[in-house]
Tab-separated table of C-alpha atoms in Angstrom:
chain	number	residue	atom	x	y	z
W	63	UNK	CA	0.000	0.000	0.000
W	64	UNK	CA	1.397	3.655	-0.588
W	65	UNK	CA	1.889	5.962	2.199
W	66	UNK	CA	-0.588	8.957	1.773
W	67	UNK	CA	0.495	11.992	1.883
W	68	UNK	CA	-0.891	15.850	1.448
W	69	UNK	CA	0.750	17.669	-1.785
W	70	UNK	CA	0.839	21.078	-0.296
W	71	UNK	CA	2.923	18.941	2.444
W	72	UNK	CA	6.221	17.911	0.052
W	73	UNK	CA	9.095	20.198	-0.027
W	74	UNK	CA	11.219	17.785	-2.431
W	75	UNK	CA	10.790	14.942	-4.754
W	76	UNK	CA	14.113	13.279	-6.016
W	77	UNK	CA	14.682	9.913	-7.783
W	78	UNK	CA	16.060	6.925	-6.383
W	79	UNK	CA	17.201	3.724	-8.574
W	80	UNK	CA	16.118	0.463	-6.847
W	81	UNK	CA	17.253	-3.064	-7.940
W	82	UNK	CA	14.220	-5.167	-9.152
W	83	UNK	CA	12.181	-1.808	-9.218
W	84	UNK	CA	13.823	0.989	-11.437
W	85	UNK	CA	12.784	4.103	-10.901
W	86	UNK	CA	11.421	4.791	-7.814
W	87	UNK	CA	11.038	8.804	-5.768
W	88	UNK	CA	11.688	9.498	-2.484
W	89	UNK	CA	9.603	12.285	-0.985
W	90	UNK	CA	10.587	14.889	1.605
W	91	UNK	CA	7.716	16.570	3.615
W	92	UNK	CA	7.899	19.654	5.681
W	93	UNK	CA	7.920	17.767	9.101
W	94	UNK	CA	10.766	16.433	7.768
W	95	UNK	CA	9.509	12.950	7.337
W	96	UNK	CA	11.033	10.967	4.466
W	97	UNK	CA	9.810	7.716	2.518
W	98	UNK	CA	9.800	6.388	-0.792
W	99	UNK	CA	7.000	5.532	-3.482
W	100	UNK	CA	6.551	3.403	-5.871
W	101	UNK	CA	6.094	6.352	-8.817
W	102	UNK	CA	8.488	7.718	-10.968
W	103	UNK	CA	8.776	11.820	-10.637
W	104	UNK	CA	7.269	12.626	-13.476
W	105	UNK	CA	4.085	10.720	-12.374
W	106	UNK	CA	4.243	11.950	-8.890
W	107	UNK	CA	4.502	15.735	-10.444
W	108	UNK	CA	1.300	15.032	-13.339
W	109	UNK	CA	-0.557	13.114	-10.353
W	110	UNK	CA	-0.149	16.644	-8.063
W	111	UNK	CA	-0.819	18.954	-10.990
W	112	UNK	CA	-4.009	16.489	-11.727
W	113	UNK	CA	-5.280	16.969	-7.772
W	114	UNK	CA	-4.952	20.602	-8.772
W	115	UNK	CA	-6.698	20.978	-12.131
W	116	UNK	CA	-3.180	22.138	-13.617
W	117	UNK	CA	-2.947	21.932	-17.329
W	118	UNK	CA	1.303	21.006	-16.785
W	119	UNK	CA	1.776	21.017	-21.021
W	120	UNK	CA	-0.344	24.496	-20.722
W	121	UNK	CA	1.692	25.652	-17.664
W	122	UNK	CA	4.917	24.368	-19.286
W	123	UNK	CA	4.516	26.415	-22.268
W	124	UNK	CA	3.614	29.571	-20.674
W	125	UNK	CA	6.400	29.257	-18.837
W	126	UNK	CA	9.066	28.300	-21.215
W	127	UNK	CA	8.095	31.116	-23.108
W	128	UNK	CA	8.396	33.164	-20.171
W	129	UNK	CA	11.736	32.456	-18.920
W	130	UNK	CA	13.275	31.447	-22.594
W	131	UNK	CA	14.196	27.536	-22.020
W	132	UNK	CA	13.526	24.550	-23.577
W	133	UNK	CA	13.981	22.327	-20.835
W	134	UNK	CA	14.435	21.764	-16.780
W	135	UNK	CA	11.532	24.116	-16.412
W	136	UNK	CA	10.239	25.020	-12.858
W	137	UNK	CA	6.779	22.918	-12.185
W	138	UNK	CA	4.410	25.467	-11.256
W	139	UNK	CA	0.977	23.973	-9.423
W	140	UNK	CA	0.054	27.508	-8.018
W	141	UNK	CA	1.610	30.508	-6.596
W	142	UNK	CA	2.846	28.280	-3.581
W	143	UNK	CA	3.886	25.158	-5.078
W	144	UNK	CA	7.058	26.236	-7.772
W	145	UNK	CA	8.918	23.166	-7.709
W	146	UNK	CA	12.531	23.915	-9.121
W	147	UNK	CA	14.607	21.110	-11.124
W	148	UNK	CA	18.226	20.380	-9.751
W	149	UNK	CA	20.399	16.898	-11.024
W	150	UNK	CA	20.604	14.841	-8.004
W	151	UNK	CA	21.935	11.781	-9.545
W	152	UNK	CA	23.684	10.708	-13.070
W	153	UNK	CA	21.523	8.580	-15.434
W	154	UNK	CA	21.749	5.037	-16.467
W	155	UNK	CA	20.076	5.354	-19.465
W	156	UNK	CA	18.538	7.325	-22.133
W	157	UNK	CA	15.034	8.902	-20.305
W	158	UNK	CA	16.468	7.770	-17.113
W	159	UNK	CA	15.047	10.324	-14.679
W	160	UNK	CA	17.814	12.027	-13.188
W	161	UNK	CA	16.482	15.353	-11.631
W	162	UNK	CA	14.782	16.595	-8.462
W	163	UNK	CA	12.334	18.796	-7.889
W	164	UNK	CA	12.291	21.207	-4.666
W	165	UNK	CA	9.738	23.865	-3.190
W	166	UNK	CA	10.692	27.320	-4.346
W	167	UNK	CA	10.142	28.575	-0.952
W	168	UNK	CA	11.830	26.191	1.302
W	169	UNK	CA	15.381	26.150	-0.242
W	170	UNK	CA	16.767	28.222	1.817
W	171	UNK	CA	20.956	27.764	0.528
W	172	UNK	CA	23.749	25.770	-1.639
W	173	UNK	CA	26.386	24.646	-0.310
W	174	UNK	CA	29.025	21.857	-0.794
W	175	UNK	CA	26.892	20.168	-3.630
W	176	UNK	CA	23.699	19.930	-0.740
W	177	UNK	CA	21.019	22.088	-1.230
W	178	UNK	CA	19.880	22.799	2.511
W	179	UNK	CA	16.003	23.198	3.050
W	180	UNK	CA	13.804	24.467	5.665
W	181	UNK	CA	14.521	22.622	8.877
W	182	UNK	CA	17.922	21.983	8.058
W	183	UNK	CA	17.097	18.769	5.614
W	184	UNK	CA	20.055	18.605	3.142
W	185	UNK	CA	19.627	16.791	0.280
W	186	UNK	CA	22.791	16.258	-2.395
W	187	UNK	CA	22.469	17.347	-5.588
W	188	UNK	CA	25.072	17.326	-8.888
W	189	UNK	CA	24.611	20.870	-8.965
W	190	UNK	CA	27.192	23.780	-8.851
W	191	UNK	CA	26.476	27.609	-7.630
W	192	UNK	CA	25.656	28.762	-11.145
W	193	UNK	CA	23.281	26.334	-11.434
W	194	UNK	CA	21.942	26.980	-7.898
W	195	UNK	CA	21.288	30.552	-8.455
W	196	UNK	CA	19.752	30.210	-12.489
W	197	UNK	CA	17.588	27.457	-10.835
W	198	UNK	CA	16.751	30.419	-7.920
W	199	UNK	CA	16.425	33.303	-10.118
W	200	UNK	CA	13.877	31.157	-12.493
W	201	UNK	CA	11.438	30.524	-9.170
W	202	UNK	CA	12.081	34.041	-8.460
W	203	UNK	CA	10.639	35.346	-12.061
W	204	UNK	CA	7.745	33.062	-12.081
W	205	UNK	CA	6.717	34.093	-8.223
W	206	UNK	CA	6.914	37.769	-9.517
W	207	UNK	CA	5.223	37.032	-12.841
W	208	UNK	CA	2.345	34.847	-10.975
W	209	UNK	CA	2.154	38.204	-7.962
W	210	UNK	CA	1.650	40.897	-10.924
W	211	UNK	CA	-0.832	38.702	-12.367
W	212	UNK	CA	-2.535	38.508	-9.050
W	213	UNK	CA	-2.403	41.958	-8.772
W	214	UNK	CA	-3.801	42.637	-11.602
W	215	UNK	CA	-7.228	40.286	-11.112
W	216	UNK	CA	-7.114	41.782	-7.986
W	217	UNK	CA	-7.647	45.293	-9.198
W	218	UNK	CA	-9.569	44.240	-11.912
W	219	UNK	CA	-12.006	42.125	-9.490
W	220	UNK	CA	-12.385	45.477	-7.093
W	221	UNK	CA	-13.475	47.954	-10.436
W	222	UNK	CA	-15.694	45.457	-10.944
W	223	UNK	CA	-17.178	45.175	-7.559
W	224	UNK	CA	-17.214	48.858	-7.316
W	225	UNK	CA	-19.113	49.362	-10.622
W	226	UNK	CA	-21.678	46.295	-9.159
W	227	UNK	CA	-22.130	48.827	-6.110
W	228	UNK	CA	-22.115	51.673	-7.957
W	229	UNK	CA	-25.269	49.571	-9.782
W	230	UNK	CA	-26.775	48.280	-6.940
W	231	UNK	CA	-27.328	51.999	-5.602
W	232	UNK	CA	-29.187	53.054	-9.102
W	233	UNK	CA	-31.380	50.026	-8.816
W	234	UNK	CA	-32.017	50.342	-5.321
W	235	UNK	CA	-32.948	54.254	-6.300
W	236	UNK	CA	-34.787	53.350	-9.187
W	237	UNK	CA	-36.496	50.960	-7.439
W	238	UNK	CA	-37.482	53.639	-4.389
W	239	UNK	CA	-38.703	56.014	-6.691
W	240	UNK	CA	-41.000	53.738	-7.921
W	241	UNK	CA	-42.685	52.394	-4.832
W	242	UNK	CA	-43.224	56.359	-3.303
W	243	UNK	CA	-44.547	57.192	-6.854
């Protein structure tokens, strides 16, 4: 049976190789619980974009587009949930799934080849500082693009609720003028 587990709960996803297997993950949680599933990363990633009604080809475009790559794009479930790509292991073959994916916001550093998360996890990765910091800066660009897009359904949602008050009032007068009349 697989363990059960809440997706706004995993700070990291990584691959693991195991003999009579293949291609397993290994989640990380917040509460710094670890285990492994039966899944590849790629499934676990579609299954969590799935719970969320994310369109991931739709979501991958937009943001390939965005940030000008053609590949190792950020996963982006919501505003919350930008799971970066780092190597964490070499492949053995051809579509062997080598790469991680971690929570935008719980990376907290680099260093010695370990990316260290919230509540001091550290998991290895075959990563150096460049790659660290273009991996960074890339959940950095899509939280900003995702917060002016908020923005701007926020403002839009407030004209609109203004002009539905603003309507409201001429109705409600309209309607006045007709019962003292």
């Amino acid at each position: 049976m697989e363990r059960e587990f809440l997706d706004s709960e995993v700070m990291a996803i990584i691959p693991v190789y195991k003999a009579g297997m293949g291609d397993i993950s290994k989640i990380y949680l917040k509460s710094k619980e670890e285990f492994e599933v039966n899944k590849n990363v790629k499934s676990l990633i579609k299954k969590m974009a799935r719970n969320r009604c994310v369109d991931l080809n739709a979501s991958n475009k937009k943001y390939k587009k965005l940030l000008n790559l053609g590949k190792n794009l950020p996963q982006v479930l919501n505003s919350n949930m930008i799971f970066i790509p780092f190597k964490v292991r070499l492949p053995f073959a051809k579509n062997d799934g080598s790469m991680g994916f971690f929570l935008y916001d719980c990376i907290e550093k680099f260093e010695e080849n370990h990316l260290i998360m919230k509540g001091n996890v550290k998991i290895s990765v075959i990563s150096c500082t460049k790659g660290y910091h273009n991996g960074m800066f890339r959940g950095y660009l899509i939280k900003k693009h995702l917060s002016e897009e908020y923005d701007k359904k926020q403002v839009y949602f407030e004209d609109l609720s203004l002009k539905i008050a603003e309507l409201n009032s001429i109705v409600s007068s309209i309607v006045e003028e007709k019962i003292w009349n």
